Coordinates of C-alpha atoms in Angstrom, one line a residue:
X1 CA -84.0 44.6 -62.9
X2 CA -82.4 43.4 -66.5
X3 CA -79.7 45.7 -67.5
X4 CA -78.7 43.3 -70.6
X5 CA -81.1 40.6 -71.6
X6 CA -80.0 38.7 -74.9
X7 CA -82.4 36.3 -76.4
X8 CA -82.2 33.5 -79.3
X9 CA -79.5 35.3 -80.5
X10 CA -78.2 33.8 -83.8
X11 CA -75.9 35.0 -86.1
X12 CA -74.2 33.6 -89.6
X13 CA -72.1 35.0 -92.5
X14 CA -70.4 34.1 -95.7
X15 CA -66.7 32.7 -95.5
X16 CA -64.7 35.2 -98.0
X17 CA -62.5 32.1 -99.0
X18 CA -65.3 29.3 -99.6
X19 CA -68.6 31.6 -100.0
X20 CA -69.9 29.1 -97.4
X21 CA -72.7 30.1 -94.5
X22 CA -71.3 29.9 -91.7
X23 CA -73.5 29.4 -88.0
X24 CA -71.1 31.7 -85.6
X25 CA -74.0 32.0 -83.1
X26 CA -76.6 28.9 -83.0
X27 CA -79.0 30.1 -80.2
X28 CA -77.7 32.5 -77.6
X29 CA -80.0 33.3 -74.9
X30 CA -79.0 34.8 -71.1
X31 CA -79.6 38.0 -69.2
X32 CA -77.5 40.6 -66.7
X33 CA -79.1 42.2 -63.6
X34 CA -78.2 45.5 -62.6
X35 CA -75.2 45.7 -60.7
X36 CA -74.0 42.4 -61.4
X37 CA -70.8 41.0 -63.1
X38 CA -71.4 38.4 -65.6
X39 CA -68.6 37.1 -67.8
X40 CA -68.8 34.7 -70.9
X41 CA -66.3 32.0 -71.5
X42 CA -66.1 29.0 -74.1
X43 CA -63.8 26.9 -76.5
X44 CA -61.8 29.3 -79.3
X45 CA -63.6 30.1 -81.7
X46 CA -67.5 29.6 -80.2
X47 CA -68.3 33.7 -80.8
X48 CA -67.8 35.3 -77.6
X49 CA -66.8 38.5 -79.1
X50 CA -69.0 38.4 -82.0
X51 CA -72.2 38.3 -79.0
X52 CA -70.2 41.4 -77.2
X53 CA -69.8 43.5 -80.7
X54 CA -73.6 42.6 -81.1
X55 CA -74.6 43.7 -77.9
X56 CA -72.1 46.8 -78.3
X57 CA -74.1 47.4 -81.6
X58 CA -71.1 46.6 -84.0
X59 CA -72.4 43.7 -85.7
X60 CA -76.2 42.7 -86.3
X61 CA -77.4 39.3 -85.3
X62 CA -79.3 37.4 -88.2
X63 CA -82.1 36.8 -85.9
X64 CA -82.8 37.0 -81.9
X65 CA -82.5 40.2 -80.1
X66 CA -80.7 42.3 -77.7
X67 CA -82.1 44.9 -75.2
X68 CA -80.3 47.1 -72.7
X69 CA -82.4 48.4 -70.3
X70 CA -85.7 47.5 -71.8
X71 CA -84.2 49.5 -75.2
X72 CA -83.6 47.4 -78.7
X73 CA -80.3 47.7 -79.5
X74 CA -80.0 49.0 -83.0
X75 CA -76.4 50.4 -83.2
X76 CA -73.9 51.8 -80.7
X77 CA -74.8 54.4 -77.8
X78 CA -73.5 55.4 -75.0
X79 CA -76.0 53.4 -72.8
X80 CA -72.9 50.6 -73.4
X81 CA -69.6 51.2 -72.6
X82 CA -66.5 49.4 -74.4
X83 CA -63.3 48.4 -72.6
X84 CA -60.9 47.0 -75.4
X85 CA -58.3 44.6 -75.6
X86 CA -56.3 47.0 -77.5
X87 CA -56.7 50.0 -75.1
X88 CA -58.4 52.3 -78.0
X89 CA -57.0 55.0 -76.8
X90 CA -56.9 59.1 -78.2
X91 CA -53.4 59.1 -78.4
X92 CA -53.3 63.0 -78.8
X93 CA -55.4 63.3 -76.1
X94 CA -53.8 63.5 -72.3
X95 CA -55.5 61.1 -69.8
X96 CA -57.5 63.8 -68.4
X97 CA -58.7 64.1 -72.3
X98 CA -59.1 60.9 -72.7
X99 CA -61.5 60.2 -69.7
X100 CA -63.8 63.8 -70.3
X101 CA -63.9 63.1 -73.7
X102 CA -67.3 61.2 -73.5
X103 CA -68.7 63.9 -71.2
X104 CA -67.7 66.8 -73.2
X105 CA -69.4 65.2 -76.0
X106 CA -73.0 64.7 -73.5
X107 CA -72.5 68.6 -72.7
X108 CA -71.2 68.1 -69.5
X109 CA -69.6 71.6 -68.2
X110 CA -65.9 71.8 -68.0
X111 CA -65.6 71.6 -64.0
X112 CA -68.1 68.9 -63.4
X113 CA -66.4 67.1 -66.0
X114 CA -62.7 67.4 -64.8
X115 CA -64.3 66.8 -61.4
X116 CA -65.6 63.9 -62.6
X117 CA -62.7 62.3 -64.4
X118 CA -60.7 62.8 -60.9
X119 CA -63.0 60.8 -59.2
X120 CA -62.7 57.7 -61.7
X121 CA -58.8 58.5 -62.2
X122 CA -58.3 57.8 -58.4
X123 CA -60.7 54.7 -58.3
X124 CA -58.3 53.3 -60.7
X125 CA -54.8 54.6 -59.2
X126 CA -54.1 57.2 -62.0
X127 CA -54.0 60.6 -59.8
X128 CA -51.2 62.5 -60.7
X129 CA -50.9 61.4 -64.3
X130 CA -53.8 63.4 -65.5
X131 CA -51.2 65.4 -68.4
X132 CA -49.3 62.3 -69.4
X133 CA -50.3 61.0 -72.8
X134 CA -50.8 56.9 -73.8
X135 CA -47.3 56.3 -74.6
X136 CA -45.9 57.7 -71.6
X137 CA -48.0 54.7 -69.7
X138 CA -47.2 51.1 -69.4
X139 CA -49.9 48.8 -71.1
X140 CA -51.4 47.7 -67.6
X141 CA -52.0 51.8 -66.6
X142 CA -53.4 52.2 -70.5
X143 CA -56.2 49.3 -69.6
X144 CA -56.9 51.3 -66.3
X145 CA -57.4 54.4 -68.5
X146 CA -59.5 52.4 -70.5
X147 CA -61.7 51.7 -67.7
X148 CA -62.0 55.0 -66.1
X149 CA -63.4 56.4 -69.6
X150 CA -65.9 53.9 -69.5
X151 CA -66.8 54.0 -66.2
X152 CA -66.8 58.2 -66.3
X153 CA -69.8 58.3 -68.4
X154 CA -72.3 56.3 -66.4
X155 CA -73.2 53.5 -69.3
X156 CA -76.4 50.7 -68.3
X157 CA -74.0 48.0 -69.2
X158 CA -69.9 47.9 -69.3
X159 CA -69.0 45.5 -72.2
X160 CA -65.3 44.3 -71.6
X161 CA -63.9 42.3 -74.6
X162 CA -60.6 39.8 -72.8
X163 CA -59.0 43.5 -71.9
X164 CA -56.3 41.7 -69.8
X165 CA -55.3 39.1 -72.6
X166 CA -52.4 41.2 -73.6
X167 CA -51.3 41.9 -70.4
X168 CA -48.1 40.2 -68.7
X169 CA -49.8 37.8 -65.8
X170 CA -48.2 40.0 -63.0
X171 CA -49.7 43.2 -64.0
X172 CA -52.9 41.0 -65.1
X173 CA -53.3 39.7 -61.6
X174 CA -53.4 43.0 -60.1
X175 CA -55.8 44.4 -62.9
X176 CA -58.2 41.9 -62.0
X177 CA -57.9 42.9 -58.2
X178 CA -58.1 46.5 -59.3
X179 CA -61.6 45.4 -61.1
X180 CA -63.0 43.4 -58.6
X181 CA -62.3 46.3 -56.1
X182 CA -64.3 49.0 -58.1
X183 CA -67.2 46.3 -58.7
X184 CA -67.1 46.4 -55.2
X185 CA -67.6 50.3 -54.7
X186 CA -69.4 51.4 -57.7
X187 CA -71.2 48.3 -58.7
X188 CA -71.5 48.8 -62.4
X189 CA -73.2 46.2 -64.5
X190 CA -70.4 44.3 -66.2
X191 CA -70.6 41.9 -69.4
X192 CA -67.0 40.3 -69.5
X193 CA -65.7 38.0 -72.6
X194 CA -62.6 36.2 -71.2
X195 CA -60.8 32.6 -72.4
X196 CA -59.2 32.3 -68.7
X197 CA -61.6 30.1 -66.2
X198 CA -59.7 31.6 -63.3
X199 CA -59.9 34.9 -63.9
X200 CA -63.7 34.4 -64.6
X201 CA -64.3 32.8 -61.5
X202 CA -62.1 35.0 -59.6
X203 CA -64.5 38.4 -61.3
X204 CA -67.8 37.3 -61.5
X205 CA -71.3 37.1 -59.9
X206 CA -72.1 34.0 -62.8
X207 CA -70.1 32.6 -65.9
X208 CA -71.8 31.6 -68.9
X209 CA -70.1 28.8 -70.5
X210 CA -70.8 28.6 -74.3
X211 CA -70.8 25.2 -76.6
X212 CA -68.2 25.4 -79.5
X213 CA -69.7 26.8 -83.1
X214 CA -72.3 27.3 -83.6
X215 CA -72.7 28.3 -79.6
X216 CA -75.4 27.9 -77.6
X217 CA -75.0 28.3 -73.9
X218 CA -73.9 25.3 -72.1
X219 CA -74.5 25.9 -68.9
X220 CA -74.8 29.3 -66.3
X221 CA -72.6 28.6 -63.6
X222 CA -73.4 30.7 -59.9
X223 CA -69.9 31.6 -58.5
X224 CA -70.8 32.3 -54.6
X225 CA -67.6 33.4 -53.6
X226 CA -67.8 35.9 -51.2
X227 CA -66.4 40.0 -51.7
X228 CA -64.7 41.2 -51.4
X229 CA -62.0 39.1 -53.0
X230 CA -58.1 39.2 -53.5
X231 CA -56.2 36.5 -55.2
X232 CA -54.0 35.4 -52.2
X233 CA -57.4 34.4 -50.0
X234 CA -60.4 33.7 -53.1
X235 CA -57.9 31.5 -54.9
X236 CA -56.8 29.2 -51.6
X237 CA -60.4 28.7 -51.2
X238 CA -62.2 25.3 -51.9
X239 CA -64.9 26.4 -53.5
X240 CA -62.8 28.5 -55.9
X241 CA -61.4 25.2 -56.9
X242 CA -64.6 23.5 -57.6
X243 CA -65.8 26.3 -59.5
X244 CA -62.8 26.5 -61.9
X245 CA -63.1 22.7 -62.0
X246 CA -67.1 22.6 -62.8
X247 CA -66.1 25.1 -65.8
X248 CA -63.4 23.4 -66.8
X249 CA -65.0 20.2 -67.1
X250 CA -67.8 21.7 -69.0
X251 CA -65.5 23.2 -71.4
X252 CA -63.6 20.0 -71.7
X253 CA -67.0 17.8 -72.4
X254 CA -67.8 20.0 -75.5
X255 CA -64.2 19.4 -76.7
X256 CA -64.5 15.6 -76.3
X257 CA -68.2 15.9 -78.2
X258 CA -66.7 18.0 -81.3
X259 CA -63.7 15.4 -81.1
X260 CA -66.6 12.3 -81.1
X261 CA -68.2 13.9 -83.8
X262 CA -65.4 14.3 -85.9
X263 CA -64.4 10.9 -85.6
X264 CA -68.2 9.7 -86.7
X265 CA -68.1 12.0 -89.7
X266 CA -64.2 12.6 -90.8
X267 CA -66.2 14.5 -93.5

């Protein structure tokens, strides 16, 4: 079944400096099963987060559409749920606020609520911290709050915008273990914008690799590594490499072809 399915998506606006059109999307077109963890990747600039703030209902698309579940998407809802690079935390709110938040707002009752916030705090190593606030946590346990209020209130489709891009590569290693683990148990239907081909590799069921601006998708590459997966065995495996290698060459064509084109028409 289609939890996401995203087709001829295009989008354009008006530069504020030269009042120019601009193509940010060209034709966008791929789809997300239920259960399954797909992550976008392409060069700077080709409008990964502009497709994940249109399918989060942030942005409209100029033309194309965008379902969730079989259900238009005509703003935000809680059907999709938004991890952020920038945490986006209630910083008045404890973690235990933070994470019932969305299910006190649904009408959930106070004890199923806490109960359920428990559950999602210890799937993402945060028992015990339940009273502290944001600023009492270091940025890698503020990304795993992050995730627990997402995952909490149940949403079709988790849209996660580079949430480890911040992160010192340590911490982001284990976050991306952490992620891969609760994919694992819970099997929530991930869309994943990243810039790293290892980490999207390393995450994913497939990676869609996106041309530069205006972005059309380049190729959807299978990653058939088995789970579940750490980084000490998955990244020692062969087939890791050829994946991160396949994407990387993909990504590294379109550069050469926007550097060829350039050349042919300096203008």
């Amino acid at each position: 079944m289609r939890a996401l399915q995203i087709e001829n998506l295009h989008k354009t606006y008006i530069d504020s400096y030269s009042a120019d059109e601009v193509v940010a999307i060209g034709d966008v077109s791929f789809d997300v099963a239920e259960g399954e963890f797909v992550s976008v990747l392409g060069p700077s600039g080709c409008g990964k987060t502009t497709v994940l703030n249109i399918v989060a209902g942030f942005v409209e698309q100029t033309s194309g559409s965008v379902t969730v579940a079989g259900t238009p998407v005509r703003g935000p809802g809680p059907d999709r749920g938004v991890v952020f690079q920038n945490h986006a935390l209630f910083p008045w709110k404890t973690v235990l606020g933070n994470v019932t938040f969305g299910l006190r707002m649904r009408g959930v009752a106070k004890a199923e609520r806490e109960a359920t916030a428990a559950e999602y705090l210890r799937l993402v190593g945060l028992t015990g911290f339940e009273h502290r606030y944001p600023h009492e946590l270091s940025g890698g346990m503020q990304q795993r709050l992050g995730v627990a209020r997402v995952l909490a209130n149940e949403p079709a489709v988790m849209l996660m915008d580079e949430p480890f891009a911040s992160i010192d590569a340590q911490t982001r290693r284990r976050l991306q273990e952490d992620l891969t683990r609760i994919f694992q148990e819970r099997r929530p239907t991930v869309f994943f914008v990243t810039h790293d081909v290892d980490e999207a590799v390393f995450l994913s069921d497939r990676v869609v690799v996106l041309t530069g601006r205006p972005s059309r998708v380049h190729e959807v590459v299978a990653v058939d590594l088995p789970r579940p997966r750490d980084w000490r065995s998955t990244g020692e495996l062969p087939r890791f490499r050829e994946l991160r290698n396949r994407i990387t060459d993909l990504l590294a064509a379109d550069d050469e072809s926007d550097e060829a084109h350039a050349v042919a028409d300096p203008a």
